[in-house]
Coordinates of C-alpha atoms in Angstrom, one line a residue:
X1 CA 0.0 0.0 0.0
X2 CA 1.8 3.3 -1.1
X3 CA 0.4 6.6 1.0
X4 CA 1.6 10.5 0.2
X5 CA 4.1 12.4 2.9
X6 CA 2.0 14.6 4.5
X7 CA 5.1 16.9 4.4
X8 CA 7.1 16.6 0.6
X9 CA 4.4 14.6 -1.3
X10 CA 6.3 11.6 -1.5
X11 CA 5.0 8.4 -2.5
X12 CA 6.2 5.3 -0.9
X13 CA 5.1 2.1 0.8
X14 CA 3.5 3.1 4.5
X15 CA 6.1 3.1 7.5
X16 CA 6.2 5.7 10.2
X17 CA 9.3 8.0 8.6
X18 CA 8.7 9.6 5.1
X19 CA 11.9 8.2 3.1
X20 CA 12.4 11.5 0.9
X21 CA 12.7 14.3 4.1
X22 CA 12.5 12.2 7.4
X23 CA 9.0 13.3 8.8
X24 CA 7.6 11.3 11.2
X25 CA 4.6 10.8 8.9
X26 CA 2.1 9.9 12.3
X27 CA 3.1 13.2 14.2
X28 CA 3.5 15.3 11.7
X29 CA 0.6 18.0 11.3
X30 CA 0.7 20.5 8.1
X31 CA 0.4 24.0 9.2
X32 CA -2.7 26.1 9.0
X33 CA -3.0 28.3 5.4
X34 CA -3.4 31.8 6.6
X35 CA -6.9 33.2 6.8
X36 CA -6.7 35.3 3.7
X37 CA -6.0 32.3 1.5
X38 CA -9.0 30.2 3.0
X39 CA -11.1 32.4 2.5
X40 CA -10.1 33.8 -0.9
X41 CA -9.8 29.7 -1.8
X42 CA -13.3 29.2 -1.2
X43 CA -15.2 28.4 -4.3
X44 CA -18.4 30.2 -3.7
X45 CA -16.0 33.3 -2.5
X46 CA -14.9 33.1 -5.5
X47 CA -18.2 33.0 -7.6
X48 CA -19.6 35.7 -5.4
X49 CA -16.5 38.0 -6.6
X50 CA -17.3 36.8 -10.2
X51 CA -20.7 37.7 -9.8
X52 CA -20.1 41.5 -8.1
X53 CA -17.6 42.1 -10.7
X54 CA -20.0 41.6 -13.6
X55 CA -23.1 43.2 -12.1
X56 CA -20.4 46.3 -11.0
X57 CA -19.6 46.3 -15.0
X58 CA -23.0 46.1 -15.8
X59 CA -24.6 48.9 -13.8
X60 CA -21.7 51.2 -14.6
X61 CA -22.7 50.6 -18.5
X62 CA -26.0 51.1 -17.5
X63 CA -25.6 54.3 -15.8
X64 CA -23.3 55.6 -19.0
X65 CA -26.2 54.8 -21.5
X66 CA -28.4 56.8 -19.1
X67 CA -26.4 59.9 -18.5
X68 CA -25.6 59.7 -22.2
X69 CA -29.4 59.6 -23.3
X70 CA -30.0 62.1 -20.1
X71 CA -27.5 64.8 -22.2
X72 CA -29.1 63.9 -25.8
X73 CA -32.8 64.5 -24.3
X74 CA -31.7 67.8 -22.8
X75 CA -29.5 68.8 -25.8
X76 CA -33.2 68.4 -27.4
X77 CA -35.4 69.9 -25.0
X78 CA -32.7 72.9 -24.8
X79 CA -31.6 73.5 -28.3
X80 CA -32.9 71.4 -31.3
X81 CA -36.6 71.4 -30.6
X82 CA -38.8 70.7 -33.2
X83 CA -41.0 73.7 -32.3
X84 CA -40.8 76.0 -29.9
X85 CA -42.2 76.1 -26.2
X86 CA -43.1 78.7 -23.7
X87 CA -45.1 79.6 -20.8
X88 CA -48.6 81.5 -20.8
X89 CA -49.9 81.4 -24.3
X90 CA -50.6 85.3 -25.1
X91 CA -49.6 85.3 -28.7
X92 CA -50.8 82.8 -31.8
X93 CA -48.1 80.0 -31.8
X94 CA -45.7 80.1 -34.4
X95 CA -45.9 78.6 -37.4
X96 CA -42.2 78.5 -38.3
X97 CA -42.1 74.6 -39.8
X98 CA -45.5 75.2 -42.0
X99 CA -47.3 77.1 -44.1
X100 CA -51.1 75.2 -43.6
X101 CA -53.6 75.8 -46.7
X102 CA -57.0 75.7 -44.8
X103 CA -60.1 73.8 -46.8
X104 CA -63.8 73.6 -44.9
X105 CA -64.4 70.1 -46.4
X106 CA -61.0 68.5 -45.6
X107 CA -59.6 67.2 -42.1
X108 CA -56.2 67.6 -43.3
X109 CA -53.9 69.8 -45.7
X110 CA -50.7 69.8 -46.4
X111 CA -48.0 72.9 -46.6
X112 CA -45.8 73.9 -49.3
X113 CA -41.7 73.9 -48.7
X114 CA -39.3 75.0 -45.0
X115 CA -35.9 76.3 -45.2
X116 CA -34.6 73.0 -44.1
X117 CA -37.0 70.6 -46.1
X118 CA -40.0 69.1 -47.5
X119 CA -42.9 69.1 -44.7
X120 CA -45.9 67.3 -44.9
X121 CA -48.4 69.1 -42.2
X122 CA -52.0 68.3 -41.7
X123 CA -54.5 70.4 -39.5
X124 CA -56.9 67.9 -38.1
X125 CA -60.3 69.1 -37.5
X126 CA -63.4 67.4 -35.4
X127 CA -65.4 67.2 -38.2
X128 CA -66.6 63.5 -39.8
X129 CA -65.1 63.7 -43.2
X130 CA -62.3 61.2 -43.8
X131 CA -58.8 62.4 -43.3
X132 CA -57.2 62.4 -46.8
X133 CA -53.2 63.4 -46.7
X134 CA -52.0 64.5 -49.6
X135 CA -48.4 63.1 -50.4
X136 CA -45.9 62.5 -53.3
X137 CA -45.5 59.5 -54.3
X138 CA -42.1 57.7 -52.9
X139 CA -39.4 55.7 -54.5
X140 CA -38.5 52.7 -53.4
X141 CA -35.5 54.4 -51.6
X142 CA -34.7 58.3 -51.7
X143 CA -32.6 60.1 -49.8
X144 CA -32.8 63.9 -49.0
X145 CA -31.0 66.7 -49.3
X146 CA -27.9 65.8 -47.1
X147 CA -27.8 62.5 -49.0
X148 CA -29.3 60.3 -45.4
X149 CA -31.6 57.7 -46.5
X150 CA -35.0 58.1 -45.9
X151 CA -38.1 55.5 -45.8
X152 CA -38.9 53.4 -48.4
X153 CA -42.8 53.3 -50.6
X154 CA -45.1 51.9 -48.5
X155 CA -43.2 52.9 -45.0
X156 CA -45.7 54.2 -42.8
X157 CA -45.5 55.7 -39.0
X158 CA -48.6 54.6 -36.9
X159 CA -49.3 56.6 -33.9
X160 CA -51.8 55.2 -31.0
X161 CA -53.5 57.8 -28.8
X162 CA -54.5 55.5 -25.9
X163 CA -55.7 54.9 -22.2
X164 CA -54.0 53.1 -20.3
X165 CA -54.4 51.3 -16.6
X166 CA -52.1 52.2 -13.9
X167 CA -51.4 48.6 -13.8
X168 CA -50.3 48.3 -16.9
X169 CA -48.8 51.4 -17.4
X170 CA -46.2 50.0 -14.6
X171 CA -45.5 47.1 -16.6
X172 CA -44.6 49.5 -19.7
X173 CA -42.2 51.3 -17.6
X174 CA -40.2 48.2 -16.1
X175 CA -40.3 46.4 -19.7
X176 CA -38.5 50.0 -20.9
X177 CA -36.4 50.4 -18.0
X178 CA -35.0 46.9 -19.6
X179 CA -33.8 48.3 -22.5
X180 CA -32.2 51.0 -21.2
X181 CA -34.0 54.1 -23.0
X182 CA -36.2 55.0 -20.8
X183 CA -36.6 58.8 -19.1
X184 CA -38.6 59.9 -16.6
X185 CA -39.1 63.3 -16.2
X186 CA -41.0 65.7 -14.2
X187 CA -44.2 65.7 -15.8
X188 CA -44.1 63.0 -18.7
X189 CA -42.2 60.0 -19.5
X190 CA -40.7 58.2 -22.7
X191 CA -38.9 55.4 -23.7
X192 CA -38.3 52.7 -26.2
X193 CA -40.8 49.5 -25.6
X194 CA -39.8 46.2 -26.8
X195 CA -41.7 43.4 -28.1
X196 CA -44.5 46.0 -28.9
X197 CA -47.3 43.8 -30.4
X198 CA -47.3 41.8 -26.9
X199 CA -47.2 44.6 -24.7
X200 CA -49.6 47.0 -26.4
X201 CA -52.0 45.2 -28.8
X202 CA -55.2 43.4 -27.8
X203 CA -54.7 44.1 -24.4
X204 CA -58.2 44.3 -22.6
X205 CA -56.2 47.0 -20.0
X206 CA -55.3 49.2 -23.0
X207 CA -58.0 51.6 -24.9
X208 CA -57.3 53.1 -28.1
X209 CA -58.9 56.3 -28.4
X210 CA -57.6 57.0 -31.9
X211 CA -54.9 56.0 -34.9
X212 CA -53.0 57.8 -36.7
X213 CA -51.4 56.6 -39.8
X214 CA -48.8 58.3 -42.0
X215 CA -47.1 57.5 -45.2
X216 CA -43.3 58.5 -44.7
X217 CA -42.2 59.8 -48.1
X218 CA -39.3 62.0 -48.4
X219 CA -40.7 64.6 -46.0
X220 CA -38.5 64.5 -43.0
X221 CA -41.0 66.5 -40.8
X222 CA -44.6 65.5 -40.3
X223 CA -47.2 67.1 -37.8
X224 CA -50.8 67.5 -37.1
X225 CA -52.9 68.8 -34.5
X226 CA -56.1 68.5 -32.4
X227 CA -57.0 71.8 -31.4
X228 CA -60.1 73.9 -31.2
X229 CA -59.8 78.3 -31.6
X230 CA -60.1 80.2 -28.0
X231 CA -63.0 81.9 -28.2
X232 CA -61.7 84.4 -26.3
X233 CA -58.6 84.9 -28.4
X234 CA -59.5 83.2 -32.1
X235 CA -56.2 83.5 -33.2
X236 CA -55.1 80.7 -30.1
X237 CA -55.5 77.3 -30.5
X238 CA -56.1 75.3 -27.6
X239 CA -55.3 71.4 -27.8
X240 CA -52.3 69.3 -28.6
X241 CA -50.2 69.0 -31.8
X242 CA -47.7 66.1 -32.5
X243 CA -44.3 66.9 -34.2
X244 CA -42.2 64.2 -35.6
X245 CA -38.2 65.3 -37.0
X246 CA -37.5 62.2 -39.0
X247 CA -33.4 61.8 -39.2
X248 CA -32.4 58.6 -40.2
X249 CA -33.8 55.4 -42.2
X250 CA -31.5 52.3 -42.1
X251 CA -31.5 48.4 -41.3
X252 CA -35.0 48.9 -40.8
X253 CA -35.2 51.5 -38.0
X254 CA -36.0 54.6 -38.1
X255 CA -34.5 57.6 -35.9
X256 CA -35.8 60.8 -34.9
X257 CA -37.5 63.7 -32.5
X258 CA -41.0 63.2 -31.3
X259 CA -42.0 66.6 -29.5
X260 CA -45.8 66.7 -28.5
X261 CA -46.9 71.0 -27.8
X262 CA -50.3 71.5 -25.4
X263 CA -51.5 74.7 -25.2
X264 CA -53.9 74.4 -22.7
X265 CA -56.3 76.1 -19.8
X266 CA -54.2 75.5 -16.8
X267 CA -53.8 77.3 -12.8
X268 CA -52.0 80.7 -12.7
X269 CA -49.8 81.7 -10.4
X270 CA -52.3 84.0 -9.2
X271 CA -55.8 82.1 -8.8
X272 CA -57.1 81.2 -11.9
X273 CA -56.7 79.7 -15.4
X274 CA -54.5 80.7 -17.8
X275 CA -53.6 79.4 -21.3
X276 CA -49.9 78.2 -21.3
X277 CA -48.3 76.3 -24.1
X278 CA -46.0 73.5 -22.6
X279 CA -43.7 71.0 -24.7
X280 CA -42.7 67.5 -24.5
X281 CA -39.9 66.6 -26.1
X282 CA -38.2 63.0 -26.4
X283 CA -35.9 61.2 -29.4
X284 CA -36.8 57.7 -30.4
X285 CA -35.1 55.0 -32.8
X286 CA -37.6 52.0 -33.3
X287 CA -38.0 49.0 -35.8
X288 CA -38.5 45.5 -35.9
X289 CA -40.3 44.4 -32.7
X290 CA -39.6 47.8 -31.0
X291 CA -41.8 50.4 -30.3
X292 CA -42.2 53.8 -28.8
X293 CA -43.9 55.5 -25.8
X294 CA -44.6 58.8 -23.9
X295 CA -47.3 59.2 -20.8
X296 CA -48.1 62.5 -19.2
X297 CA -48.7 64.5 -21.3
X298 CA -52.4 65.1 -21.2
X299 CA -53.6 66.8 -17.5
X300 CA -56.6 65.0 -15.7
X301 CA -59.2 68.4 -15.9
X302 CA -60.1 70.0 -19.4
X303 CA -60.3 72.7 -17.4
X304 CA -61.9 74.4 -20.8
X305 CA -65.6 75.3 -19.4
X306 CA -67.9 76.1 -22.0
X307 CA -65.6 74.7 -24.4
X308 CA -65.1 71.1 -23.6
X309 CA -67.8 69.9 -25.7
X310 CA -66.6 71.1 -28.9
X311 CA -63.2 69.5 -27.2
X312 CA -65.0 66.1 -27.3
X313 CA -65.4 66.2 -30.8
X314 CA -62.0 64.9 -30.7
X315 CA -61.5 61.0 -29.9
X316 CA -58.5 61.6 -28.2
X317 CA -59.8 64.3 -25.1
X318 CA -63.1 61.7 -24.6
X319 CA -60.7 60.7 -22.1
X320 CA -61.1 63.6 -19.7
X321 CA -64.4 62.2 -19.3
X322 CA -63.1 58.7 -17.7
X323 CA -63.4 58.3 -14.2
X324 CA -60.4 55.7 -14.1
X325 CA -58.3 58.8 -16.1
X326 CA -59.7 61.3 -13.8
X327 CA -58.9 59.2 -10.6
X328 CA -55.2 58.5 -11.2
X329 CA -56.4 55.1 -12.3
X330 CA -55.3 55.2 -15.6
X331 CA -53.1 57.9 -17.7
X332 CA -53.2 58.9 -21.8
X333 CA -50.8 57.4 -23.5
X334 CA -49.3 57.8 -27.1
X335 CA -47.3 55.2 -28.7
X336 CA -45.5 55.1 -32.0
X337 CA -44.9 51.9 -34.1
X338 CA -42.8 52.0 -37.9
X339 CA -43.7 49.9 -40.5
X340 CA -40.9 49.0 -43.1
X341 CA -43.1 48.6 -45.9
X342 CA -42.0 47.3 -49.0

């Protein structure tokens, strides 16, 4: 029978004195490893340092991506907005990014040439005749002036204005909290949503109040609004109105700006109401299976008195009328989905 020196390691048949360094191999006792290299020998010491190093990697990428889509939102919100935003509302907003030719019979019309671009505006009025946008036809793929791709024929941008449960809602935010673009900011919050058929289609916890559909041609800018004239002021328009800056088209995303502008009744400073003009900017880059989101941005109370009937003839502000919206219970929601086309 051959045993191992519990000093050197030796192998040899068993007898009491280890034939390679002497030891009395029955007395002899191996000395204790010092404490640091038990414990740093342990096995699950060592997965549990494996495992904090990783998650320390990961949260620091995490919290770069964050600040760096912190400083691109407020870049936006500071700089490139799509339109411009104030406080009260005292003068007719500008119209700086369209030119709108106004028809009785038609929901929507569309403006001539911007300084920086094609734009395809329509002026959306409560009225039961069909929305008709006039467009020019696209080629399969264009590009603009600065030579960037834009959408291929048959691209279109679909817009959902929706209620939505708190409950759900929640879900939203932790399923774009995932991705890593998502922003939550003092009034409103955005952010990219994936798997967008599952989490926003056919869900019985999910009302669509109304659809908007666009053809992306090789405008780059596209807007419409919901708004109803002040009667006090006729030259105001009280509502919202949705911007999209379209940059990029490629791979099958597209990139861009998303600013939503409400001009609405709100509580001065000094007792009151008072019409203010608020904006909500975010960016966005969707495709494929993702999807796009922004809550917030619609307050609980019309706050429009003898106006919020004619308000009602739009789909969208029937939600002012819900007790869940007016209870906290459920918020207005607007989501964006892209379709590729051919």
């Amino acid at each position: 029978m051959l045993i191992n020196c519990p000093r050197c390691g030796f192998q040899q048949p068993k007898d009491k004195y280890c034939a390679q360094c002497g030891v009395d191999m029955e007395i002899f006792k191996p000395a204790t490893p010092p404490a640091w290299k038990r414990f740093f020998g342990n096995p699950l010491i060592q997965l549990s340092l494996v495992v904090v190093v990783a998650g320390g990697v990961g949260i620091t990428l995490y919290k770069k991506g964050q600040q760096n889509l912190e400083r691109r939102v407020s870049y936006l919100k500071s700089t490139v907005q799509i339109n411009s935003a104030g406080g009260p509302v005292d003068v007719p907003p500008p119209e700086d990014t369209a030119n709108f030719a106004q028809e009785e019979t038609q929901e929507a019309t569309q403006s001539s040439e911007a300084a920086d671009g094609t734009i395809d505006a329509y002026k959306v009025e409560p009225t039961p005749a069909a929305v008709t946008a006039v467009a020019a036809p696209a080629a399969p793929e264009q590009t603009d002036r600065t030579g960037r791709a834009v959408a291929k024929a048959g691209a279109h941008l679909i817009v959902y204005y929706t209620e939505v449960s708190r409950g759900r809602l929640n879900a939203i935010f932790g399923a774009s909290r995932s991705t890593g673009q998502f922003m939550n900011f003092n009034e409103y919050s955005a952010g990219i949503l994936p798997d967008f058929e599952k989490n926003v289609m056919n869900r019985p916890d999910i009302k669509i109040l109304h659809k908007e559909d666009r053809p992306l041609t090789a405008s780059r800018t596209l807007q419409w609004s919901y708004t109803l004239k002040d009667r006090r002021n006729p030259a105001i328009e009280i509502g919202l109105t949705t911007f999209f800056e379209l940059n990029d088209f490629d791979n099958n995303n597209l990139r861009g700006n998303l600013e939503i502008q409400r001009n609405w009744r709100e509580p001065a400073p000094g007792g009151g109401f008072e019409l203010q003009r608020k904006s909500f900017p975010a960016i966005f880059e969707i495709g494929g299976e993702t999807g796009f989101f922004m809550s917030g941005v619609m307050p609980p109370m019309s706050n429009m008195g003898p106006e919020e009937d004619q308000l009602m003839s739009f789909d969208i502000y029937k939600i002012l009328r819900s007790p869940q919206f007016r209870s906290g219970e459920s918020d207005f929601v607007i989501f964006v989905e892209f379709e590729k086309g051919n």
